[in-house]
Coordinates of N, CA and C and ligand atoms in Angstrom, one line a residue:
X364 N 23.2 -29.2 42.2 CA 22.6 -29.8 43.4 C 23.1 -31.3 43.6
X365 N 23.1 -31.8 44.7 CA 23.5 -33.0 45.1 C 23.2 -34.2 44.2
X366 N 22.1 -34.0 43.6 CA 21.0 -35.1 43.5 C 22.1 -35.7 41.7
X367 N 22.8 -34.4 41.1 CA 24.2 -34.3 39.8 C 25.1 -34.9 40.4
X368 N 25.4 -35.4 41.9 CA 26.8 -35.3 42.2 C 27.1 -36.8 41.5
X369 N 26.7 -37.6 41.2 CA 27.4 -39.0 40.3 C 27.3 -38.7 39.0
X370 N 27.0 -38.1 38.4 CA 27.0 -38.3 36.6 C 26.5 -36.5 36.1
X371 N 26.9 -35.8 37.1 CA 26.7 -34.3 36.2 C 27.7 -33.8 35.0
X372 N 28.4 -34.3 34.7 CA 29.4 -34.3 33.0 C 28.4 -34.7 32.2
X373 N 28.0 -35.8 32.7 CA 27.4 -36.9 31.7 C 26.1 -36.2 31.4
X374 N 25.3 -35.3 32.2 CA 24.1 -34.3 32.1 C 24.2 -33.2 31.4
X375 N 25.3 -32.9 31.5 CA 25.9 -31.6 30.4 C 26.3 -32.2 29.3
X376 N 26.6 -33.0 29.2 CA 27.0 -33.5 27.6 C 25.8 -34.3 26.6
X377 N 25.1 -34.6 27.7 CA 23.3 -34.3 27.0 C 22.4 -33.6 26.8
X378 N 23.2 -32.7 27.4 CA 22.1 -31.1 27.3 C 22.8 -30.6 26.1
X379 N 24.1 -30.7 25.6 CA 24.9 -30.6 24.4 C 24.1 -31.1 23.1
X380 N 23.9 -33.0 23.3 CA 23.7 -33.8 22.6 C 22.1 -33.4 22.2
X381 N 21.2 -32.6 23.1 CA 20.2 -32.7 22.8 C 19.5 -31.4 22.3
X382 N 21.0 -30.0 22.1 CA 20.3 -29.4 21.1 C 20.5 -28.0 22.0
X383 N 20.3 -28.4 23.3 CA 20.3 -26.6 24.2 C 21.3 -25.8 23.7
X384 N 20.9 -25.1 23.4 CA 21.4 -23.4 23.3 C 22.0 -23.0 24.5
X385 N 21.0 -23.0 25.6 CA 21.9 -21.9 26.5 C 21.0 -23.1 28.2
X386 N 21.9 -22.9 29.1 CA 21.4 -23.3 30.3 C 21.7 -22.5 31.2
X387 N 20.7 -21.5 32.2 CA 20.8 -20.9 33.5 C 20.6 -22.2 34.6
X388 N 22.0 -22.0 35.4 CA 22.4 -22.7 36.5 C 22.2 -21.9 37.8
X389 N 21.3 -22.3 38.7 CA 21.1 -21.0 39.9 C 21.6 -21.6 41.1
X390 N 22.8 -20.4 41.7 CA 23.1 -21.0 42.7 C 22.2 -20.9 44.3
X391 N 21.5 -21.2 45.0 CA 20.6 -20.6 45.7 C 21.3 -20.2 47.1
X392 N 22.2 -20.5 47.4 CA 23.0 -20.6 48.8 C 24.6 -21.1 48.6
X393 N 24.7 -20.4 49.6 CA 26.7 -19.9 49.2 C 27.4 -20.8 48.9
X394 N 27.2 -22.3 49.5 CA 28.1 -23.3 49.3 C 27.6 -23.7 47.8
X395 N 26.8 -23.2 47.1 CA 26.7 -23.7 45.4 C 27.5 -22.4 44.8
X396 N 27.6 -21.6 45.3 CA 28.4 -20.3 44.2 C 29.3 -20.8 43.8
X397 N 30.5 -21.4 44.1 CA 31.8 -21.8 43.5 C 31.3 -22.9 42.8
X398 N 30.4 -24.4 42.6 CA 29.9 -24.8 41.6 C 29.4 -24.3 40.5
X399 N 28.7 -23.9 40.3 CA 27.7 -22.4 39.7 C 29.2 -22.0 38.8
X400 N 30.3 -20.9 39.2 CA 31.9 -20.6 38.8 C 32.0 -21.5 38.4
X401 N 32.2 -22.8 38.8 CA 33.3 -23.8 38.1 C 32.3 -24.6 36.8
X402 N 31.2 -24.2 36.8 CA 30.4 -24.7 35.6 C 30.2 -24.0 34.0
X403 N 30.0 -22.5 34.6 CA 30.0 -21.5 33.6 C 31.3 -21.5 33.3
X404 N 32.4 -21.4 34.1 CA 33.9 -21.6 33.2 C 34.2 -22.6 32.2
X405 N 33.9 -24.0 32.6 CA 33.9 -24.7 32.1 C 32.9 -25.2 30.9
X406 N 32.2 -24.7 30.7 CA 30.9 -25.0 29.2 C 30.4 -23.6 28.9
X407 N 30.3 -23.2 27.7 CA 30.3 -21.8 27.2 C 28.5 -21.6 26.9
X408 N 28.2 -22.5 27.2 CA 26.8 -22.6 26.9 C 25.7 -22.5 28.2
X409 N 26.9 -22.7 29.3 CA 26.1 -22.5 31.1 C 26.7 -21.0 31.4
X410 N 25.0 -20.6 31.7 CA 25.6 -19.2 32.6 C 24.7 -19.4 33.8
X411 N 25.0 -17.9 34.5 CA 24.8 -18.3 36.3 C 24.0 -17.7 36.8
X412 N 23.2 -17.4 37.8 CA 22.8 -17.0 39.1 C 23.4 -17.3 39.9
X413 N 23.0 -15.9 40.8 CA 23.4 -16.3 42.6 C 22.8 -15.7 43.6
X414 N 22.3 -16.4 44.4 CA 21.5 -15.3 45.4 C 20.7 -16.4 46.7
X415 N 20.4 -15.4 47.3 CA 20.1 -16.4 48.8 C 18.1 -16.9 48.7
X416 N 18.4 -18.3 48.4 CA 17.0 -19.0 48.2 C 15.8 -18.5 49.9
X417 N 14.6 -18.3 49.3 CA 14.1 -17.7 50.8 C 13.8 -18.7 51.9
X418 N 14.3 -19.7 51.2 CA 14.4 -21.3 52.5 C 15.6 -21.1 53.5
X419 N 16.6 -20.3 52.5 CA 17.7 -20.0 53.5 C 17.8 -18.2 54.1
X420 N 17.0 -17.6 53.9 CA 16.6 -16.4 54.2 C 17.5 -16.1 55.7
X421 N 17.4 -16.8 56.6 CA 17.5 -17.0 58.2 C 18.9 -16.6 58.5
X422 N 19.7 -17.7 57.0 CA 21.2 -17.7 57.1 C 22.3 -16.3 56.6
X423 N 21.2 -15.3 55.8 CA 21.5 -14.6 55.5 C 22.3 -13.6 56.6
X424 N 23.8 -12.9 55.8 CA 24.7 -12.6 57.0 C 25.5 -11.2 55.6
X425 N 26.0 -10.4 56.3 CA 27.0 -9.4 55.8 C 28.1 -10.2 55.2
X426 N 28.6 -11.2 55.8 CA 29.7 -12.8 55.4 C 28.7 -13.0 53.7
X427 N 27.4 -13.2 53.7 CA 26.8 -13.6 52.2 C 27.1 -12.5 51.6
X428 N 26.6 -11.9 51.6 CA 26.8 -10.3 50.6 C 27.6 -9.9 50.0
X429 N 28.9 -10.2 51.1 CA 30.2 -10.1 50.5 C 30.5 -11.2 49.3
X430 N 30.3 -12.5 49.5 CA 30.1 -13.9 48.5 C 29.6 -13.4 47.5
X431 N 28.0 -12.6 47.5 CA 27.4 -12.4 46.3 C 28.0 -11.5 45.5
X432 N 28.1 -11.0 46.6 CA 29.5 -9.5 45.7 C 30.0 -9.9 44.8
X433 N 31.2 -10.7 45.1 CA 32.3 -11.6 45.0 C 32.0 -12.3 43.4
X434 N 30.8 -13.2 44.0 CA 30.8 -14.2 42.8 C 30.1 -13.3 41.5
X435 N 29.3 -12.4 41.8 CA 28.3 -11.5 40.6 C 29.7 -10.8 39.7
X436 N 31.2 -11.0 40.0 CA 32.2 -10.0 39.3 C 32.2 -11.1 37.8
X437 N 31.8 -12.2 38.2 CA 32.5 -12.8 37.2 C 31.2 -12.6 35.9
X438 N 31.8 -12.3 34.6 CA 31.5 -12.1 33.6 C 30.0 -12.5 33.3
X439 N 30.1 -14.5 33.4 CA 28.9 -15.4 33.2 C 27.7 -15.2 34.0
X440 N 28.3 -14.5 35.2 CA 26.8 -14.6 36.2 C 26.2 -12.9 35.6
X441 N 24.7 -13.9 35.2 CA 23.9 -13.1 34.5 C 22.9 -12.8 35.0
X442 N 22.3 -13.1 36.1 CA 20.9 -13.5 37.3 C 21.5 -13.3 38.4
X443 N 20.3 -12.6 39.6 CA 20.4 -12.6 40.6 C 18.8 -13.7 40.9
X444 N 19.1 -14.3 41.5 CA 18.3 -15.3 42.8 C 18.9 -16.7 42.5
X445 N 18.2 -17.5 43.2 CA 16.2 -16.8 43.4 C 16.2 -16.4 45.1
X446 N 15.3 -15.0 44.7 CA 14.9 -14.5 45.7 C 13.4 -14.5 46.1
X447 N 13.1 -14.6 47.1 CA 11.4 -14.2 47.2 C 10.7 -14.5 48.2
X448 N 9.8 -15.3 48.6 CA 9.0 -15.7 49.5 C 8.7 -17.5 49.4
X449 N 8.5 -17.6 50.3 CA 8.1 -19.3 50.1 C 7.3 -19.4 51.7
X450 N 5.9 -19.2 51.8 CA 4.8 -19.1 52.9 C 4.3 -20.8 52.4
X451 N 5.1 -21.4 52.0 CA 4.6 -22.8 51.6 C 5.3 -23.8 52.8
X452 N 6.7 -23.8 52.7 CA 7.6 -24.6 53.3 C 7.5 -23.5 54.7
X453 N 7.7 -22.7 55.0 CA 8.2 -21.5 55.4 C 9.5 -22.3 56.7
X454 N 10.5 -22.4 55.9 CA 12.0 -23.0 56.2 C 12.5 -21.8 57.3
X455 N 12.2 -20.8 56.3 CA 12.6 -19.4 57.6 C 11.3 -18.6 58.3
X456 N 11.5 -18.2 59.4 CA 10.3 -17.3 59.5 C 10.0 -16.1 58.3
X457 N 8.5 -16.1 58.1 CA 8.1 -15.1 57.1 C 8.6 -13.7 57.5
X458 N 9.4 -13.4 58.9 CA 9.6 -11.5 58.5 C 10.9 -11.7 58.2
X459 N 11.3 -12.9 58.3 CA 12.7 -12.6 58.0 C 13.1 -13.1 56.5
X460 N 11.9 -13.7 55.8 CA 11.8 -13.6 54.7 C 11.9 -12.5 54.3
X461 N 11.0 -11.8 54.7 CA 10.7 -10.5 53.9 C 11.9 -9.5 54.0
X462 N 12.4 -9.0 55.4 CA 13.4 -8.6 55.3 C 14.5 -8.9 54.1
X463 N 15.2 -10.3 53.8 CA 16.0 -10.1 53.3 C 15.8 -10.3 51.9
X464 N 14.5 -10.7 51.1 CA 13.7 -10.5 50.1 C 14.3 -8.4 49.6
X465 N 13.7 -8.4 50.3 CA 14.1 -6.7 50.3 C 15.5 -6.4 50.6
X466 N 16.4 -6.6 50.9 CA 17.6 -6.1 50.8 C 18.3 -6.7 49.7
X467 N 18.2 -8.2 49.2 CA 18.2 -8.9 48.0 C 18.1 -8.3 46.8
X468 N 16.9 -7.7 46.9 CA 16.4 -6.6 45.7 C 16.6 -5.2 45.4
X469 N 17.4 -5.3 46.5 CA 18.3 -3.6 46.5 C 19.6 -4.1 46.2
X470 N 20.4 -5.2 46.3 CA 21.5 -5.4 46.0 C 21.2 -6.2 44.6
X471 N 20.4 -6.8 44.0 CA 20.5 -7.0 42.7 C 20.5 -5.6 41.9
X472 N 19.8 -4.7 42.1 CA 19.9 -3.3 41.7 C 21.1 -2.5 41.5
X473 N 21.9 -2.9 43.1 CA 23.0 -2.5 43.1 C 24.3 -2.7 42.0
X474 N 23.3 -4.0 41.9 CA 24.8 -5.3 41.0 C 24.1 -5.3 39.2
X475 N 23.1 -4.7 39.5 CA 22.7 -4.8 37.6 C 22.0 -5.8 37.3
X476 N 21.4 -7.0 38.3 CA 21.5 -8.4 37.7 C 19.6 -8.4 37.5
X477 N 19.2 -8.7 36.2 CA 18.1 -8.9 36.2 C 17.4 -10.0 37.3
X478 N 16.3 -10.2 38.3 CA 16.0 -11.0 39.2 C 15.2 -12.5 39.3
X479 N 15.6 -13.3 39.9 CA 14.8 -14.5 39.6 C 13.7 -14.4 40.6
X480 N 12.7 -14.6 40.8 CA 11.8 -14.7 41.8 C 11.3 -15.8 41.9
X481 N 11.4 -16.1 43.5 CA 11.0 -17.5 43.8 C 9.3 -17.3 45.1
X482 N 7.9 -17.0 44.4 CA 7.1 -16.8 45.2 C 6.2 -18.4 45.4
X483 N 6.0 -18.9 46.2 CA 5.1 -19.6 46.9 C 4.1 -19.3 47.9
X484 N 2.6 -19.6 47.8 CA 1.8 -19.1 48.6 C 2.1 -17.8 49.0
X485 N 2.4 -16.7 48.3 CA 2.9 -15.5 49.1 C 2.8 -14.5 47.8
X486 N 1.4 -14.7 47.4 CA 1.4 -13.9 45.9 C 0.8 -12.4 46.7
X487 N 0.5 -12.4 47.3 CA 0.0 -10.7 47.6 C 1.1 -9.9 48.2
X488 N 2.3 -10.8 48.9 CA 3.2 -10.2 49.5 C 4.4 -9.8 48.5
X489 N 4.3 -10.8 47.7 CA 5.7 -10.6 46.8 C 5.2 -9.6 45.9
X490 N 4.0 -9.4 45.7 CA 3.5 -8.3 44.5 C 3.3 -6.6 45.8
X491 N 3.4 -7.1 47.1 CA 3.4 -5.6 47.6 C 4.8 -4.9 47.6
X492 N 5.5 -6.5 48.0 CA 7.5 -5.8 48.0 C 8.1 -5.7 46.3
X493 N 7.5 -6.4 45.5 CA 7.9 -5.8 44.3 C 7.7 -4.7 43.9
X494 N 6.6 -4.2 44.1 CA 5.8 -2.8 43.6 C 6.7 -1.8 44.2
X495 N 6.9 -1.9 45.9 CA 7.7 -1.2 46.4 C 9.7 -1.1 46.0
X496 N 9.9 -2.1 46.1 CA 11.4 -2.2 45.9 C 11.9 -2.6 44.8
X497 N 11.3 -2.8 43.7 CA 11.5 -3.3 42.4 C 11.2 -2.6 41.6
X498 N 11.3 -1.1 41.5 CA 10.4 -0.4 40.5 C 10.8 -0.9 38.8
X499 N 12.1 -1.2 38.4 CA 12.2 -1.2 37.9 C 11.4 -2.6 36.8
X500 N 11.3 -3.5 37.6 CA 10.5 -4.9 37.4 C 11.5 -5.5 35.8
X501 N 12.9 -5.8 36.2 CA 13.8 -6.6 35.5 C 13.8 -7.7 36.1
X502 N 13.0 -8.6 35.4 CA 13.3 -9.8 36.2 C 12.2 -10.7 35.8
X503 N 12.3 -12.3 36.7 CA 11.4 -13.1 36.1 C 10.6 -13.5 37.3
X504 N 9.2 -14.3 36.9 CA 8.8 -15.1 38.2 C 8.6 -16.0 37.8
X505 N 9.6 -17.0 38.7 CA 9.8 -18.4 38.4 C 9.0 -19.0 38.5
X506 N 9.2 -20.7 38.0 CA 7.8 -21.7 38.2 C 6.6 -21.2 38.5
X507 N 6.4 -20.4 37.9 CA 5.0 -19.4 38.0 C 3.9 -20.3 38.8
X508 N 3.0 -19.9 39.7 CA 2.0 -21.2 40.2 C 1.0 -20.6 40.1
X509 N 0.9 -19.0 40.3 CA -0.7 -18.8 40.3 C -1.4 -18.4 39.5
X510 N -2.6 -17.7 38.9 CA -3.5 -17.9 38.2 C -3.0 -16.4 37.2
X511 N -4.6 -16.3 36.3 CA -4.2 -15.6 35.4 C -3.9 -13.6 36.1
X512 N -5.3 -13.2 36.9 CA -4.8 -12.0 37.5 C -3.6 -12.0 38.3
X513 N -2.8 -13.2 38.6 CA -1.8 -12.8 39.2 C -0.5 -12.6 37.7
X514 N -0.6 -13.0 36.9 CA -0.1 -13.0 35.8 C 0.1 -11.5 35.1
X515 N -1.5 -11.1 35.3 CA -2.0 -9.7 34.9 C -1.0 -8.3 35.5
X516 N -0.8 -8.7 37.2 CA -0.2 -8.0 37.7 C 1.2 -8.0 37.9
X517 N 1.7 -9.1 37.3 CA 3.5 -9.1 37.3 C 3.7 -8.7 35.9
X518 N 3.0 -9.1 35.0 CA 3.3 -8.4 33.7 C 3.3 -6.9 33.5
X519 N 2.4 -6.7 34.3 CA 2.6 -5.0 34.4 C 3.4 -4.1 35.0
X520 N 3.7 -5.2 36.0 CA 5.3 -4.3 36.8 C 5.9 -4.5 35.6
X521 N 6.0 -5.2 34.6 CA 7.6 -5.6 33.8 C 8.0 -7.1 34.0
X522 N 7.5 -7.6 34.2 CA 8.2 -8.8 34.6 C 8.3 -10.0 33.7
X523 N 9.1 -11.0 33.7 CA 8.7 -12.2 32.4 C 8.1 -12.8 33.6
X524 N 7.3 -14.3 32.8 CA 6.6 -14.9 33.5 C 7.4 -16.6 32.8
X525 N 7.5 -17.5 34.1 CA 8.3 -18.4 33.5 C 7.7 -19.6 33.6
X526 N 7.3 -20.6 33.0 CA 6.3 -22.0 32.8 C 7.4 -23.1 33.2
X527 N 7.1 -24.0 33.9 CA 7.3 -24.9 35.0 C 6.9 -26.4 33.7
X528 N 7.4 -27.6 34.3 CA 6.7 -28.8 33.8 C 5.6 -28.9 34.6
X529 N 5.0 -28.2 35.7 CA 3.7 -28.6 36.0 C 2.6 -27.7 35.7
X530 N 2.9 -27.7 34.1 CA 1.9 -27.4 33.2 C 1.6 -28.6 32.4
X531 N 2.2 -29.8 32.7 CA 1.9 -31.3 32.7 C 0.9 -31.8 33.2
X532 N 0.9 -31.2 34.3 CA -0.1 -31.7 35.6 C -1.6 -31.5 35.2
X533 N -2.8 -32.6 35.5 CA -4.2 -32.3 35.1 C -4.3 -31.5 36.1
X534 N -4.4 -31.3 37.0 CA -4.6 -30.1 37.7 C -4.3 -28.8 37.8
X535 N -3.4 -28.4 36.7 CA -2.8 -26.9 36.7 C -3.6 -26.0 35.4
X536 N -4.7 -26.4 35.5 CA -5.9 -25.8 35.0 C -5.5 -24.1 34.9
X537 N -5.5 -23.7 36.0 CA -5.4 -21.8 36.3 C -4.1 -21.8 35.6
X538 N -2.9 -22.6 35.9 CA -1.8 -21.9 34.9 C -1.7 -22.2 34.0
X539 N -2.5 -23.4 33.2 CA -2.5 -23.1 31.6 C -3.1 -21.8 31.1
X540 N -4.5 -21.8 32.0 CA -5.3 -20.0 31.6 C -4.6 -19.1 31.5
X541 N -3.4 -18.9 32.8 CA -2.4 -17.9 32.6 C -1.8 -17.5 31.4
X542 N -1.2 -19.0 31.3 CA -0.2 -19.1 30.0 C -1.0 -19.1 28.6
X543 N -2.2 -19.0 28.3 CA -2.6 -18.3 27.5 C -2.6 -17.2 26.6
X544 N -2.8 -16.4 28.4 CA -3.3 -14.8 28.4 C -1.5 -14.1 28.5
X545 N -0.5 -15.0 28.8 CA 0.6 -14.0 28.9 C 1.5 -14.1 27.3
X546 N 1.8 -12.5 27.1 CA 2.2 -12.6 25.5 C 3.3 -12.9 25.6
X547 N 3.6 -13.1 24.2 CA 5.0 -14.1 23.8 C 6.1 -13.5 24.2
X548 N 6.4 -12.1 24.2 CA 7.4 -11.7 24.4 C 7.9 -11.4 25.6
X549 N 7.0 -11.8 26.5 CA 7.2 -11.8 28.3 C 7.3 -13.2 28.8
X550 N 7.5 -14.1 28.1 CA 7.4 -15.6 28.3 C 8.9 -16.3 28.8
X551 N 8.5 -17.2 29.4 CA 9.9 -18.4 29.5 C 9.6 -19.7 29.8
X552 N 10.6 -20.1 29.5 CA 10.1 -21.6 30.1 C 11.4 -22.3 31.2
X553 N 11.2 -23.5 32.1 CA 12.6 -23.8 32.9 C 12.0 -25.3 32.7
X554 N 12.7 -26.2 33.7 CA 12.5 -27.0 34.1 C 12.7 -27.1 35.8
X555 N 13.4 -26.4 36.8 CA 13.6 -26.3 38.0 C 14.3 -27.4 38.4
X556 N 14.9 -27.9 37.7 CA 15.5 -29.6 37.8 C 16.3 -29.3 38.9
X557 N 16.7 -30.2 39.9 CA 15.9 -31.6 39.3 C 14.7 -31.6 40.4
X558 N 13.8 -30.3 40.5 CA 12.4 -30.8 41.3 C 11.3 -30.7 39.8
X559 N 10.4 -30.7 40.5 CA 9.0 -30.4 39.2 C 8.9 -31.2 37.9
X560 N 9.6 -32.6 37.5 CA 9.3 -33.3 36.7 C 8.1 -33.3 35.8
X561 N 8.4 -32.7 34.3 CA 7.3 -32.8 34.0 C 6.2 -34.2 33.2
X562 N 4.8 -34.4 33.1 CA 4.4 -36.0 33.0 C 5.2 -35.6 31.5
X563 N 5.4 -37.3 31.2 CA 5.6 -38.6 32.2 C 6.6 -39.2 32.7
X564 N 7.5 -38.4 33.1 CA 8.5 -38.6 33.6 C 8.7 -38.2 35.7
X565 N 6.9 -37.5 35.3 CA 7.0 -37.6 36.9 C 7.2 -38.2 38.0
X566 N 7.7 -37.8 39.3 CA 8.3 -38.6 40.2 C 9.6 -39.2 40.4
X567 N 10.3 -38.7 39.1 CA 11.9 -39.4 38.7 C 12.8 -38.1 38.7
X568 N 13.6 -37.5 39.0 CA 14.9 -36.4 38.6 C 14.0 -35.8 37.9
X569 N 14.2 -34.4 37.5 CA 14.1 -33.9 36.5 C 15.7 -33.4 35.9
X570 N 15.3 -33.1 34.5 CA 16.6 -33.4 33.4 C 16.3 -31.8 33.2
X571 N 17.6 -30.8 32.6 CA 17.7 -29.5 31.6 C 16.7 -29.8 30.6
X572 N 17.0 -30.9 29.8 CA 16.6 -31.1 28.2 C 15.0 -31.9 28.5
X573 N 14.5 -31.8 29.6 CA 12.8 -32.3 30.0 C 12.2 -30.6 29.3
X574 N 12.6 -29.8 29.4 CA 12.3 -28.5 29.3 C 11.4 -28.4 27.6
X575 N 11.9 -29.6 26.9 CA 11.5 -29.7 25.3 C 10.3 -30.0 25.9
X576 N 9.5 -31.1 26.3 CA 8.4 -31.3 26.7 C 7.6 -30.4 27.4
X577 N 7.9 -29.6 28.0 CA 7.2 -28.4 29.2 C 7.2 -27.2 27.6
X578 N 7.8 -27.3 26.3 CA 7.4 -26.4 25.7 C 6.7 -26.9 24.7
X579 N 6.8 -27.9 24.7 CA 5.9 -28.9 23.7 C 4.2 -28.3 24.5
X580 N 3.9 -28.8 25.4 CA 2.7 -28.5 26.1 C 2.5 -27.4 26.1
X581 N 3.0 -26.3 26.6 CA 2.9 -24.6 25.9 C 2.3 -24.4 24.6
X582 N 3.4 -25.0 24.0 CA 3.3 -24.5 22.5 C 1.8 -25.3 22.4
X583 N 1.1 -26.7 22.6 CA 0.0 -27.0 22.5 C -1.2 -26.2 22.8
X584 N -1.1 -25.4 24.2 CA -1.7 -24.8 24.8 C -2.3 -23.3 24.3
X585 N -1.2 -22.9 23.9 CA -1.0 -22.2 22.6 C -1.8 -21.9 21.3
X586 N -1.6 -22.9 21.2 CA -1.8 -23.6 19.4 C -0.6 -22.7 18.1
X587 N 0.3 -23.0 19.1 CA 1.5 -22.9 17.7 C 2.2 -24.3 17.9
X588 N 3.7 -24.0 17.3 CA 4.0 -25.3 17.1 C 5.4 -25.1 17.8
X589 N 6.2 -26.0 18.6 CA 7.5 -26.4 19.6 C 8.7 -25.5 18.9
X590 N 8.9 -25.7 17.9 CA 9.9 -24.8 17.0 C 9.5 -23.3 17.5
X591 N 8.7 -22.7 16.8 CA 8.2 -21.3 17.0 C 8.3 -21.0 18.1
X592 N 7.9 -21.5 19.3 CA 8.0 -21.5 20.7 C 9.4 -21.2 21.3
X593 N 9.6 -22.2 20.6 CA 11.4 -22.1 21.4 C 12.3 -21.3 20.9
X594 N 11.9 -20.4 19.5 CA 12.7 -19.5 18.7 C 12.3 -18.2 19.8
X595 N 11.1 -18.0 20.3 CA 10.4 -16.9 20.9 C 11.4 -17.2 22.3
X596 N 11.0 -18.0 22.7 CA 11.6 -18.5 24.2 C 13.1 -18.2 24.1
X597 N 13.8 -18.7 23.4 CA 15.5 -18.2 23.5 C 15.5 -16.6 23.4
X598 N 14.9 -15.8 22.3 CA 14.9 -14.6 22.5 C 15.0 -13.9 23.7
X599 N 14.2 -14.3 24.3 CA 13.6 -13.7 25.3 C 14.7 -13.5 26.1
X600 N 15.2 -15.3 27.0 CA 16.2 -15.5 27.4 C 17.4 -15.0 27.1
X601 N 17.2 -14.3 25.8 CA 18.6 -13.9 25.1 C 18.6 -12.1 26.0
X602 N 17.4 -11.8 25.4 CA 17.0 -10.0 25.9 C 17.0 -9.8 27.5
X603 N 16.8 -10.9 28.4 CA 16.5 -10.8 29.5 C 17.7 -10.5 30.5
X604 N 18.5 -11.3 29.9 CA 19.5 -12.4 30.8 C 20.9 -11.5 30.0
X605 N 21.1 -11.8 28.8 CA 22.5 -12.0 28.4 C 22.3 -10.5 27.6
X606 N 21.2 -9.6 27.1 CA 21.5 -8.3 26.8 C 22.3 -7.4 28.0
X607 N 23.2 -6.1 28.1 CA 23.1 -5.4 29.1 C 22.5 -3.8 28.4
Ligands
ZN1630 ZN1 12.2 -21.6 43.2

């Protein structure tokens, strides 16, 4: 994203220095797919998504499909989205969300690619079009925001569930509960950089390597310890993402 365009070398060569294993780069809209390509070629430790963010839902065209086509040949791209709803911003109208939410998820199907999900305020809807068009439930839901029965019910399609830095936040009370209740082996963690800064670094960029702290807090939450956590967590990412 824009916010890398002066010093993104310099961000990858601390995401190096600081230990990451592996970094998912998502491209959300077309003009990022060839960044997205030119990053997984270049560092053996970035792999990709690609898929139409539901802020740009509107822009969706037979011209994108063909792109996602295109860009899903290459080896590295391991994820499709993020796809989903966003009744928060709603950047696009909600049926045209939904619409192409659902063709999204027939062409990740099409393409193999386990799914990112991107739901905002729109937890009944993304759990009606998942149940329907997702049977398979390969895939994740991102920056997770809602509570623990919503947790209850993506876990049961299949789904991983993915912890945000705003499990930092004194107010993310319901998703610590969640993240409780959801077992280890359905787990992830991100950072969504550079939005969602986790404390105390909030209000500033968020970094890849902020992600140690958003597992630090987990693993507290928990009551194991950051190590253990992040041995569980790469797994995961390893079975999810990079198994076929
Ligand atoms: Zn998102």
């Amino acid at each position: 994203m824009e916010s890398y365009q002066s010093d993104r070398d310099d961000v990858i060569q601390k995401c190096i220095d600081e230990g990451m294993e592996y970094v998912l780069t998502v491209g959300t809209e077309e003009p990022y797919f060839k960044t997205v390509i030119a990053l997984v070629d270049r560092y053996p430790f970035i792999y990709g998504a690609v898929g139409i963010h539901p802020h740009n839902a509107a822009d969706f065209t037979d011209m994108t499909e063909k792109a996602i086509r295109k860009a899903a040949t290459h080896p590295r791209i391991v994820g499709y989205g993020e796809v989903g709803l966003d009744f928060f911003k709603n950047y696009s109208p909600r049926d045209i969300q939904k619409k192409i939410f659902v063709r999204q998820l027939a062409l990740a199907g099409d393409l193999d690619l386990p799914v990112i999900i991107h739901s905002r305020d729109a937890q009944k809807e993304t759990e009606d079009i998942l149940k329907q068009e997702c049977k398979t439930g390969r895939g994740v839901i991102h920056c997770f925001s809602y509570d623990r029965s919503a947790a209850e019910i993506f876990l049961d399609m299949g789904f991983y569930i993915s912890i945000p830095g705003t499990v930092t936040y004194k107010t993310a009370g319901g998703l610590r509960e969640a993240l409780r209740y959801i077992p280890s082996e359905r787990l992830l963690a991100e950072t969504d950089a550079p939005f969602l800064t986790p404390v105390p670094h909030r209000g500033r960029r968020n970094v890849p390597w902020y992600v140690k702290i958003t597992i630090a807090a987990m693993a507290a939450e928990r009551k194991t310890t950051t190590e253990k956590l992040a041995a569980v967590l790469r797994d995961n990412f390893v079975r999810l993402f990079l198994k076929k």
